[in-house]
Amino acid sequence: MINIALFGSGRIGRIHASNINAHPLCRLVHVVDPHKPSAQELADSFDASVVETEYALKSEEIDAVFICSPTDTHATLIELAARHQKAIFCEKPIDLSSQKVRECLAVVKQENALFMIGFNRRFDPNFAKLKQAVSENKIGNPESLVIISRDPQAPPSEYIRASGGMFKDMTIHDFDMARFLFDQDVLAVSASGRCLVDKRIEQEGDIDTAMVTLEFACGGLATIINSRRSGYGYDQRIEFHGSKGLIKAENVKSSLLQVWSAEGCMAEKPLDFFLERYKEAYQMELQYFVDVFNGGVPNTCDGDAGLKAMLLAEASLLSFKTGQRIELSKS
Amino acid sequence: MINIALFGSGRIGRIHASNINAHPLCRLVHVVDPHKPSAQELADSFDASVVETEYALKSEEIDAVFICSPTDTHATLIELAARHQKAIFCEKPIDLSSQKVRECLAVVKQENALFMIGFNRRFDPNFAKLKQAVSENKIGNPESLVIISRDPQAPPSEYIRASGGMFKDMTIHDFDMARFLFDQDVLAVSASGRCLVDKRIEQEGDIDTAMVTLEFACGGLATIINSRRSGYGYDQRIEFHGSKGLIKAENVKSSLLQVWSAEGCMAEKPLDFFLERYKEAYQMELQYFVDVFNGGVPNTCDGDAGLKAMLLAEASLLSFKTGQRIELSKS
Amino acid sequence: MINIALFGSGRIGRIHASNINAHPLCRLVHVVDPHKPSAQELADSFDASVVETEYALKSEEIDAVFICSPTDTHATLIELAARHQKAIFCEKPIDLSSQKVRECLAVVKQENALFMIGFNRRFDPNFAKLKQAVSENKIGNPESLVIISRDPQAPPSEYIRASGGMFKDMTIHDFDMARFLFDQDVLAVSASGRCLVDKRIEQEGDIDTAMVTLEFACGGLATIINSRRSGYGYDQRIEFHGSKGLIKAENVKSSLLQVWSAEGCMAEKPLDFFLERYKEAYQMELQYFVDVFNGGVPNTCDGDAGLKAMLLAEASLLSFKTGQRIELSKS
Amino acid sequence: MINIALFGSGRIGRIHASNINAHPLCRLVHVVDPHKPSAQELADSFDASVVETEYALKSEEIDAVFICSPTDTHATLIELAARHQKAIFCEKPIDLSSQKVRECLAVVKQENALFMIGFNRRFDPNFAKLKQAVSENKIGNPESLVIISRDPQAPPSEYIRASGGMFKDMTIHDFDMARFLFDQDVLAVSASGRCLVDKRIEQEGDIDTAMVTLEFACGGLATIINSRRSGYGYDQRIEFHGSKGLIKAENVKSSLLQVWSAEGCMAEKPLDFFLERYKEAYQMELQYFVDVFNGGVPNTCDGDAGLKAMLLAEASLLSFKTGQRIELSKS
């Protein structure tokens, strides 16, 4: 049994709490959140108790921490947890500064802590199966990857303000997915972006529409197409082309119904909300954490994955601002 | 909290046990099965105890029984449970003889017992949504229904022998679905059938391929297309045509991946196994039982539904044997 | 070069005239139609001349006749053409009475005339390819066939009145398709029908919705689902299930566009009109006639096909009226 | 009637010859090609005569020229034809040097000649309908365009050598499509490319895999994904996302058949060859030329379109070589 302290009782914290509770090998023991009513409510739902950070970290009962608090607390909590010999799961990103990420991961390494970053999409059954097929040589030598990733609608200004910007907040998932699927490092990145969806986003100094091209060490190329608003639900598609053909994952829908009428043949639009779309992914992500914790599988969704994705976000931002293709330095 | 005694610890009993255990308003208290090791193992998994039939029925703690034992025990258990004022959920069919079904339901009625029959497909999210759309007049006046229902592969001879034959064992689900979707009684039935898949089925005096046409009181028509072996998974499709157009539910697949190669564009085949295909349906079925038990919703999946489907199976068998269209008598 | 006289300058006559004109091995020489302005206009379009029936048949220049005149003239024209040693293409049906069809075909046989019946759907590229795949054992042993065939909208009363009724006018295409695909004779037929679409059709003593089950000599079964009005274009689908799996032909659409919006994912509806849907089929049908004429291929779309389809229509009508499965007599 | 002289009797010349011959308002009068046997064979097929360049251009009978000769002859022939007051249709590109294109178009302008460039894909029924839908505001304000364009297989080395390189030979179609769909000028371009498919292509100094991002004046973005070899036929897809949703055109296939088996659900792969895939596009392209010639519609597929596409190809090449985003100068 893995005894877990959860930091953060917001939306994503609640997802993990629920999955931890349902998992036969996990137990939610403590909830930590400065907003006590929220922490208490969550703790009550799952027979856990609300404690302070220090208490949770010092408790010998606790095996692992799940960090779902605001981004600017991640690095500090990771370092603390590592120093207390806890296994760590942290929502992405580790930090909005790659420098700070490096420092944080140095502590993790020094303490030899188990650290897993929450790139949930890797664990989506469709994408995981696609990755598996690529590994089994179903498309031959990988050549070009297209990731289309559009949110259903733009978030509020406050969210944008704290997000770190589109590349670090949204595209970061796609950077990781591209690296995950190619199983390669990126040599160079070229990014274009605009604010087309919502003027308030521009006022926050951010963009809402982006296209990024990645060049991989193996020679393969990837394009990421992002928008903060699709108009038709949560658009999450991948197609990967190789020397033998193509594999693609289509959008997940709430049903397979079709209505044929004088207007045409109507199918359902994609699922609208990430919690619904990636419900199974969050469950599989927890399972992976458990498997890594129990020593069954090597951890590939680690701090390095978090750092590399953040470096790609920074390089994309620089490319977008300078109009230049940015080469990634060897790490 | 609904305290439940489960009769039968086989494959389908285990499904219900697991769903009961996961449901916040249900508790599995007792398991009854003459095969003690199986009963004990199941009971142990869910903190329940193994008891005898009489004990379970007499226990004041027990609110409801779930009957998942062999078909030939259903009617007796239903009558006993009704007489002990238990709410009853019973797997289909109530009995292979419609005469015995009538007698059994007379007891249920006399005792004013809650009785729900396990027509799980009604609760499949796709089919339930299709039904909802029809109720909302999305296709206008319903005219013709096509149900394609093919098992992945033929069952063993022993199964066939005890099954009551194709119409009573397999088509019965489709009879109920047709009645459920039209929300009408059937006036007449015409059935054709053959043994094409497996000679052993013919040796058991049964068929494995059937086409049945139903004529509804409203004038609508339905065709059911059955086979004991699809060759490509569990084929479960419905299309319903009305004055404004058509609504259809396509097969559920394990992923939405496609592989494009020199051979063509390959998508996944339908899910293979009914427990996987109808996993959510069993959960929703339990939810419906809870809702009916708690008085929130009227029970439309009742003994009458079980009887009517069995009468259609008997009429189909007669039509198949005589080559005549059989009119259903007014019930 | 095949010199052709065309009987009938209506809609279907014009299709054949245009295809004849475009075919490198055919020449439209004469047009025959009691309605002279129509005949003249058509003849002028293709450098042909308007003549009387007798003239066309007696002309030594003429190799073949295309009979596209009203149904009640078919048998007489076929017999006359056969007696004048012309090759004959005739639109379906030969006659609305199977007795008259038999008499007519006796003359054709006696004169050893080439006779082809216009079952255009056999020549649709999709259906022809499906048939080819079945011949190549792609689905193994054929077991069950589902033909869904719905017109876009109901025809006017006058059309219904002269049509011979739904089975002889509309289902006849599907009877032929079922025979064509199974390459077998039918042993028995069971038909159900209703008038649901248009009350005027009922007033003409006809139905507009039908379901027919055919039992083939090989043991295979077929279901035909017909409606005079789909609500979403010309619905023409086939799926054929066998021991190894299923092959299906989906509807043909005017484009492959999809529009994804807040309402859902909309694709085009099927093509609306038979001339558009079966445009290529009519061209391939002519090519087949040419190939048969030139001796390259045996004629399988012959008088017997026309007779057998009409016998199935008559048997279906009898089944519909009596509520009995009708066995076809050995021919 | 438009009397036409055709320059070039190769593969693409033959397509145009055949379409000209079939068009009621066009007549193929002369064929010009230094390779006489080929010219003669083509001329014979369509009752045309083989003449020399000068003869064709000086002939008062000739209204228009179709230039389908090798690329390096295009500019000279265009200038000559313009000076002889012929209407001009020319296969893309005008020339591999944008400087030479400008000079050539200056002559065209000075002579006020009708000039149409053969960007055939604009006239594909699917893409034309997509453009029409965008014009009708079906997707709202256009934001991001994805063009996937992959050849079935890599061409021979000789072809590569004379092609001008991937951007000028292959991507040029996509540059034009992007400009056509956005109906806007491009401000900047970023291109990445590799040789992954065929080493012989690298030996010719060319690439076979490319991703190009275009930034439009309106703020919209486009990504073009190219490969010289798909592995599954001619992959030609477009999706265009706007403020209200998305419109997409899927690949065209030779049939709509599906085969469902134990391996999965197999649909046909895309059509393999451009002549088959764009058969209707070439016909509609000719119709557009006729419409422009007859004054019915303004010519938007003009020299400027040819120049702008070539400028984008040159800018892409520069971007690819320098790793910089290239801004297009105002024209």
mmCIF file of C-alpha atoms in Angstrom, chain B residues 153-165 169 195 198-206 228:
data_model
loop_
_atom_site.group_PDB
_atom_site.id
_atom_site.type_symbol
_atom_site.label_atom_id
_atom_site.label_comp_id
_atom_site.label_asym_id
_atom_site.label_seq_id
_atom_site.Cartn_x
_atom_site.Cartn_y
_atom_site.Cartn_z
ATOM 1 C CA GLN B 153 -18.139 -16.823 -32.098
ATOM 2 C CA ALA B 154 -20.464 -19.743 -31.511
ATOM 3 C CA PRO B 155 -20.774 -21.051 -27.943
ATOM 4 C CA PRO B 156 -20.016 -24.678 -27.009
ATOM 5 C CA SER B 157 -22.624 -27.411 -27.460
ATOM 6 C CA GLU B 158 -23.445 -27.598 -23.729
ATOM 7 C CA TYR B 159 -24.361 -23.938 -23.764
ATOM 8 C CA ILE B 160 -26.597 -24.387 -26.812
ATOM 9 C CA ARG B 161 -28.261 -27.401 -25.203
ATOM 10 C CA ALA B 162 -29.386 -25.465 -22.108
ATOM 11 C CA SER B 163 -30.031 -22.186 -23.867
ATOM 12 C CA GLY B 164 -33.619 -22.696 -24.998
ATOM 13 C CA GLY B 165 -32.538 -22.152 -28.592
ATOM 14 C CA ASP B 169 -31.368 -17.119 -25.765
ATOM 15 C CA CYS B 195 -27.666 -23.510 -39.236
ATOM 16 C CA ASP B 198 -21.514 -24.802 -36.759
ATOM 17 C CA LYS B 199 -22.844 -28.291 -37.423
ATOM 18 C CA ARG B 200 -22.833 -29.060 -33.701
ATOM 19 C CA ILE B 201 -25.555 -26.483 -33.271
ATOM 20 C CA GLU B 202 -27.720 -28.315 -35.796
ATOM 21 C CA GLN B 203 -27.111 -31.530 -33.887
ATOM 22 C CA GLU B 204 -28.578 -29.801 -30.845
ATOM 23 C CA GLY B 205 -31.679 -29.044 -32.931
ATOM 24 C CA ASP B 206 -30.893 -25.362 -33.032
ATOM 25 C CA ARG B 228 -23.764 -16.841 -33.621
#
